Short mmCIF file of C-alpha atoms in Angstrom, two decimals:
data_model
loop_
_atom_site.label_atom_id
_atom_site.label_comp_id
_atom_site.label_asym_id
_atom_site.label_seq_id
_atom_site.Cartn_x
_atom_site.Cartn_y
_atom_site.Cartn_z
CA MET R 7 55.03 8.71 102.49
CA ALA R 8 58.22 7.57 104.27
CA PHE R 9 58.70 5.02 101.48
CA HIS R 10 58.36 7.72 98.82
CA SER R 11 60.88 10.05 100.47
CA LYS R 12 63.34 7.17 100.88
CA LYS R 13 62.91 6.16 97.21
CA GLN R 14 63.46 9.77 96.16
CA GLU R 15 66.62 9.87 98.27
CA TYR R 16 67.94 6.71 96.59
CA LEU R 17 67.12 8.03 93.12
CA ASN R 18 68.95 11.30 93.84
CA LYS R 19 71.99 9.25 94.86
CA ALA R 20 71.65 7.15 91.70
CA VAL R 21 71.69 10.30 89.56
CA GLU R 22 74.81 11.46 91.37
CA TYR R 23 76.70 8.16 90.89
CA PHE R 24 75.70 7.71 87.24
CA LYS R 25 76.89 11.26 86.53
CA LYS R 26 80.25 10.48 88.12
CA ALA R 27 80.54 7.22 86.18
CA ALA R 28 79.87 9.05 82.89
CA GLU R 29 82.50 11.66 83.78
CA VAL R 30 85.10 8.96 84.48
CA ASP R 31 84.40 7.17 81.18
CA GLU R 32 82.44 9.18 78.63
CA HIS R 33 82.11 6.06 76.44
CA HIS R 34 80.45 3.97 79.15
CA TYR R 35 76.94 4.17 77.71
CA PRO R 36 75.20 2.10 80.41
CA SER R 37 76.00 5.04 82.73
CA TYR R 38 74.08 7.41 80.47
CA LEU R 39 71.23 4.92 80.33
CA GLY R 40 71.11 4.62 84.12
CA LEU R 41 71.30 8.38 84.53
CA ALA R 42 68.41 8.97 82.11
CA TRP R 43 66.20 6.37 83.76
CA SER R 44 66.98 7.71 87.25
CA ILE R 45 66.02 11.24 86.19
CA LEU R 46 62.73 9.96 84.78
CA GLU R 47 61.94 7.69 87.73
CA ARG R 48 62.20 10.65 90.13
CA HIS R 49 59.03 11.99 88.48
CA HIS R 50 56.96 9.55 90.54
CA TYR R 51 58.34 10.85 93.83
CA SER R 52 59.03 14.55 93.25
CA GLU R 53 58.22 17.37 90.87
CA ILE R 54 59.85 16.95 87.48
CA HIS R 55 60.56 19.85 85.11
CA GLU R 56 60.42 19.81 81.34
CA GLU R 57 64.15 20.41 81.10
CA ASP R 58 64.74 17.21 83.10
CA ILE R 59 62.67 15.22 80.59
CA ILE R 60 64.53 16.80 77.67
CA GLN R 61 67.82 15.95 79.37
CA ALA R 62 66.68 12.32 79.70
CA ILE R 63 65.65 12.24 76.01
CA ASN R 64 69.06 13.57 74.97
CA LEU R 65 70.78 10.89 77.06
CA PHE R 66 68.64 8.09 75.58
CA ASN R 67 69.41 9.36 72.07
CA LYS R 68 73.13 9.48 72.92
CA VAL R 69 72.95 5.81 73.91
CA LEU R 70 71.11 4.90 70.68
CA GLU R 71 73.78 6.59 68.55
CA HIS R 72 76.23 3.98 69.80
CA LEU R 73 73.91 1.12 70.82
CA PRO R 74 71.17 1.22 68.14
CA ASN R 75 69.55 -2.02 69.38
CA SER R 76 69.15 -0.90 72.99
CA ALA R 77 65.59 -1.80 73.93
CA ASP R 78 66.09 -0.01 77.26
CA ALA R 79 66.90 3.25 75.46
CA TYR R 80 63.87 3.00 73.15
CA SER R 81 61.66 2.22 76.15
CA GLY R 82 63.10 5.17 78.04
CA LEU R 83 62.48 7.47 75.08
CA ALA R 84 58.87 6.27 75.02
CA SER R 85 58.41 7.03 78.72
CA ALA R 86 59.97 10.49 78.40
CA GLN R 87 57.95 11.37 75.30
CA LYS R 88 54.75 10.33 77.06
CA GLU R 89 55.59 12.85 79.82
CA LEU R 90 55.76 15.56 77.14
CA GLY R 91 52.47 14.44 75.59
CA GLU R 92 54.21 13.23 72.40
CA HIS R 93 52.10 10.09 72.24
CA GLU R 94 52.74 9.10 68.61
CA LEU R 95 56.52 9.27 69.08
CA ALA R 96 56.21 7.44 72.39
CA LEU R 97 54.17 4.68 70.78
CA GLY R 98 56.69 4.18 67.97
CA ASN R 99 59.58 3.82 70.40
CA ALA R 100 57.63 1.59 72.78
CA ILE R 101 56.83 -0.74 69.86
CA LYS R 102 60.52 -0.79 68.82
CA ALA R 103 61.49 -1.83 72.35
CA SER R 104 58.84 -4.57 72.39
CA GLN R 105 60.07 -5.89 69.04
CA LEU R 106 63.68 -5.99 70.21
CA ARG R 107 62.62 -7.92 73.32
CA PRO R 108 59.41 -9.75 72.41
CA TYR R 109 59.43 -11.85 75.58
CA ASP R 110 60.00 -8.97 77.99
CA VAL R 111 56.65 -8.50 79.72
CA GLY R 112 57.44 -4.94 80.78
CA TYR R 113 57.97 -3.80 77.22
CA GLN R 114 54.77 -5.49 76.04
CA ALA R 115 52.78 -3.82 78.81
CA ARG R 116 54.35 -0.42 78.07
CA VAL R 117 53.00 -0.51 74.51
CA GLY R 118 49.58 -1.36 75.94
CA PHE R 119 49.69 1.55 78.39
CA THR R 120 50.77 3.94 75.63
CA TYR R 121 47.77 2.94 73.49
CA GLN R 122 45.59 3.24 76.59
CA GLN R 123 46.80 6.74 77.37
CA MET R 124 46.17 7.79 73.76
CA ALA R 125 42.66 6.32 74.03
CA ASN R 126 41.98 8.28 77.24
CA TYR R 127 43.07 11.43 75.44
CA GLU R 128 40.56 10.74 72.64
CA VAL R 129 37.81 10.19 75.23
CA GLY R 130 38.61 13.65 76.57
CA ASN R 131 38.21 15.00 73.04
CA GLY R 132 34.86 13.22 72.65
CA ASP R 133 36.11 10.84 69.92
CA TYR R 134 34.79 7.60 71.40
CA LEU R 135 35.17 5.56 68.21
CA GLU R 136 38.88 6.36 67.98
CA ALA R 137 39.25 5.67 71.71
CA GLU R 138 37.64 2.24 71.37
CA LYS R 139 39.98 1.41 68.49
CA LEU R 140 43.00 2.34 70.61
CA TYR R 141 41.74 0.36 73.62
CA ASN R 142 41.37 -2.65 71.33
CA LEU R 143 44.94 -2.18 70.07
CA ALA R 144 46.20 -2.11 73.68
CA THR R 145 44.54 -5.38 74.71
CA PRO R 146 46.83 -7.84 72.83
CA TYR R 147 49.94 -6.33 74.45
CA PHE R 148 48.53 -6.68 77.96
CA SER R 149 47.33 -10.19 77.14
CA LYS R 150 50.75 -11.16 75.82
CA ALA R 151 52.38 -9.82 79.00
CA VAL R 152 50.26 -12.02 81.30
CA GLU R 153 50.57 -14.96 78.92
CA ILE R 154 54.37 -14.76 79.16
CA ASN R 155 54.23 -14.26 82.91
CA PRO R 156 50.89 -14.72 84.74
CA LYS R 157 52.46 -13.02 87.78
CA HIS R 158 53.10 -9.78 85.92
CA PHE R 159 50.61 -7.63 87.80
CA THR R 160 50.83 -4.54 85.56
CA GLY R 161 49.60 -6.66 82.66
CA TRP R 162 46.51 -7.59 84.68
CA LEU R 163 46.19 -3.98 85.76
CA GLY R 164 46.28 -2.80 82.14
CA LEU R 165 43.62 -5.35 81.17
CA GLY R 166 41.52 -4.17 84.13
CA TRP R 167 41.64 -0.51 83.15
CA ASN R 168 41.07 -1.36 79.50
CA SER R 169 37.91 -3.29 80.38
CA TYR R 170 36.78 -0.55 82.77
CA PHE R 171 37.19 2.20 80.17
CA LYS R 172 35.25 0.10 77.63
CA GLY R 173 32.41 -0.39 80.14
CA ASN R 174 33.03 -4.12 80.73
CA PHE R 175 32.87 -3.80 84.52
CA GLU R 176 32.50 -7.48 85.53
CA GLU R 177 35.49 -8.34 83.33
CA ALA R 178 37.45 -5.44 84.82
CA GLU R 179 36.69 -6.73 88.33
CA THR R 180 38.27 -10.10 87.47
CA TYR R 181 41.41 -8.48 86.05
CA PHE R 182 41.86 -6.09 88.99
CA ARG R 183 41.47 -8.99 91.42
CA ASN R 184 44.13 -10.91 89.49
CA ALA R 185 46.43 -7.90 89.82
CA ILE R 186 45.81 -7.79 93.60
CA ARG R 187 46.40 -11.54 93.91
CA VAL R 188 49.83 -11.08 92.30
CA ASN R 189 50.71 -7.81 94.08
CA PRO R 190 48.45 -6.83 97.00
CA LEU R 191 50.50 -3.71 97.78
CA TYR R 192 49.73 -1.59 94.72
CA PHE R 193 47.03 1.04 95.27
CA ASN R 194 45.88 1.39 91.66
CA SER R 195 44.24 -2.05 91.59
CA TYR R 196 42.10 -1.19 94.63
CA GLU R 197 41.25 2.18 93.08
CA GLY R 198 40.16 0.33 89.94
CA LEU R 199 37.88 -1.93 91.97
CA GLY R 200 36.50 1.12 93.77
CA ARG R 201 35.53 2.60 90.41
CA VAL R 202 34.13 -0.72 89.15
CA TYR R 203 31.88 -1.19 92.18
CA TYR R 204 30.74 2.43 91.92
CA LYS R 205 29.66 1.81 88.33
CA LEU R 206 27.93 -1.41 89.43
CA LYS R 207 26.15 0.64 92.16
CA ASN R 208 27.66 -1.48 94.92
CA TYR R 209 28.67 1.56 96.93
CA GLU R 210 29.60 -0.28 100.13
CA LYS R 211 32.15 -2.42 98.28
CA SER R 212 33.37 0.68 96.46
CA ILE R 213 34.01 2.39 99.81
CA VAL R 214 35.96 -0.62 101.10
CA MET R 215 38.21 -0.66 98.01
CA TYR R 216 38.87 3.08 98.02
CA LYS R 217 39.77 2.90 101.72
CA LYS R 218 42.22 0.05 101.02
CA ALA R 219 43.82 2.16 98.30
CA LEU R 220 44.17 5.08 100.73
CA GLU R 221 45.92 2.84 103.25
CA LEU R 222 48.69 2.58 100.64
CA VAL R 223 48.63 6.20 99.38
CA PRO R 224 46.93 8.34 102.05
CA THR R 225 47.25 11.66 100.19
CA GLU R 226 46.07 10.63 96.70
CA TYR R 227 43.38 13.24 96.05
CA ILE R 228 41.69 11.41 93.15
CA ILE R 229 40.99 8.46 95.46
CA HIS R 230 39.66 10.73 98.23
CA ASP R 231 37.32 12.23 95.63
CA GLY R 232 36.16 8.79 94.46
CA LEU R 233 35.56 7.77 98.06
CA GLY R 234 33.53 10.95 98.57
CA TRP R 235 31.20 10.12 95.68
CA SER R 236 30.74 6.56 96.95
CA TYR R 237 29.84 7.86 100.42
CA LEU R 238 27.48 10.34 98.80
CA LYS R 239 25.70 7.63 96.82
CA ASN R 240 25.50 5.62 100.06
CA ASN R 241 23.79 8.62 101.76
CA ASP R 242 26.66 9.12 104.21
CA LEU R 243 26.90 12.90 103.86
CA SER R 244 29.28 13.45 106.76
CA ASN R 245 31.97 11.08 105.48
CA ALA R 246 31.37 12.28 101.92
CA LEU R 247 32.05 15.88 102.95
CA ASN R 248 35.18 14.84 104.83
CA SER R 249 36.47 12.89 101.81
CA PHE R 250 35.88 15.77 99.39
CA GLN R 251 37.66 18.16 101.77
CA ASN R 252 40.59 15.73 101.97
CA ALA R 253 40.69 15.64 98.16
CA LEU R 254 40.93 19.43 98.03
CA THR R 255 43.78 19.59 100.57
CA GLY R 256 46.70 20.66 98.44
CA HIS R 257 44.59 20.38 95.26
CA GLU R 258 42.23 23.33 95.59
CA GLU R 259 41.87 23.53 91.80
CA TYR R 260 40.20 20.11 91.46
CA PRO R 261 36.59 20.82 90.34
CA MET R 262 34.86 17.47 90.95
CA SER R 263 35.18 17.68 94.73
CA TYR R 264 33.60 21.14 94.74
CA PHE R 265 30.64 19.72 92.82
CA GLY R 266 30.39 16.94 95.40
CA ILE R 267 30.36 19.42 98.28
CA ALA R 268 27.85 21.58 96.40
CA TYR R 269 25.52 18.60 96.10
CA ILE R 270 25.83 17.86 99.83
CA TYR R 271 24.90 21.44 100.69
CA TYR R 272 22.02 21.26 98.20
CA LYS R 273 20.68 18.14 99.92
CA GLN R 274 20.96 19.99 103.23
CA THR R 275 18.97 22.87 101.63
CA ASN R 276 21.91 25.25 102.14
CA LEU R 277 21.51 26.74 98.67
CA LYS R 278 23.80 29.72 99.24
CA ALA R 279 26.72 27.47 100.26
CA SER R 280 25.92 25.11 97.39
CA ASP R 281 26.04 27.95 94.86
CA ALA R 282 29.37 29.15 96.32
CA MET R 283 30.91 25.69 95.78
CA ILE R 284 29.67 25.53 92.19
CA ARG R 285 31.23 28.92 91.54
CA ARG R 286 34.56 27.72 92.95
CA ALA R 287 34.45 24.69 90.67
#
């Protein structure tokens, strides 16, 4: 958490300095580009408001009016539009960026993640055929990223999640382990392995991976919830209950953890408490 607060502090300073630079020279478009990216990047470390995203979009468009071949501006537009749920627009701009810089691994991976996010949305809508098509469209971009640079861990991460979502769990395990080999300090790869081992019914390994992820992001409620279900499947009700309660700390609206607690109470034959948890979910 100290790292996150320090990063947020640096990004706030970056916003300040880029604003000053743009005021000094209103035609210095790299300042607008830096300002827009800094505003967007703060989203990962603090609450971001819709007006901030719109401001970033306006700044990226201002850059493109004068620098129409700016891959960074197209990529920034894609990131901002994804935040607003404008996936088709985001995809178009991500592809433009990747075409302008075909050997930039980050831009290749960003197209992959945009397709992946669209696929996840279709899964939520129950359109599994459309989701599979989108996952398949994402794969070549992730593959190109790791082909260009085998040490590009987000490419491996994208391949891992793609395989996981398509139900290819052994393949996903290999990709997530490649991501960890390249960058052992990113929590999402361990979370991915936690989910993979859960699906493979290797609950002890799942617990180990979720706990490693929580060493890196101790307050991530989704991971606490995943850990709770792994403990539950491993018949460790005490730790399962503790994990679900941790997941709900600050995220009282998250339904899955209530269902987990309800199941624990049901197994303990406390039907009244179980019913109360289901109602809260």
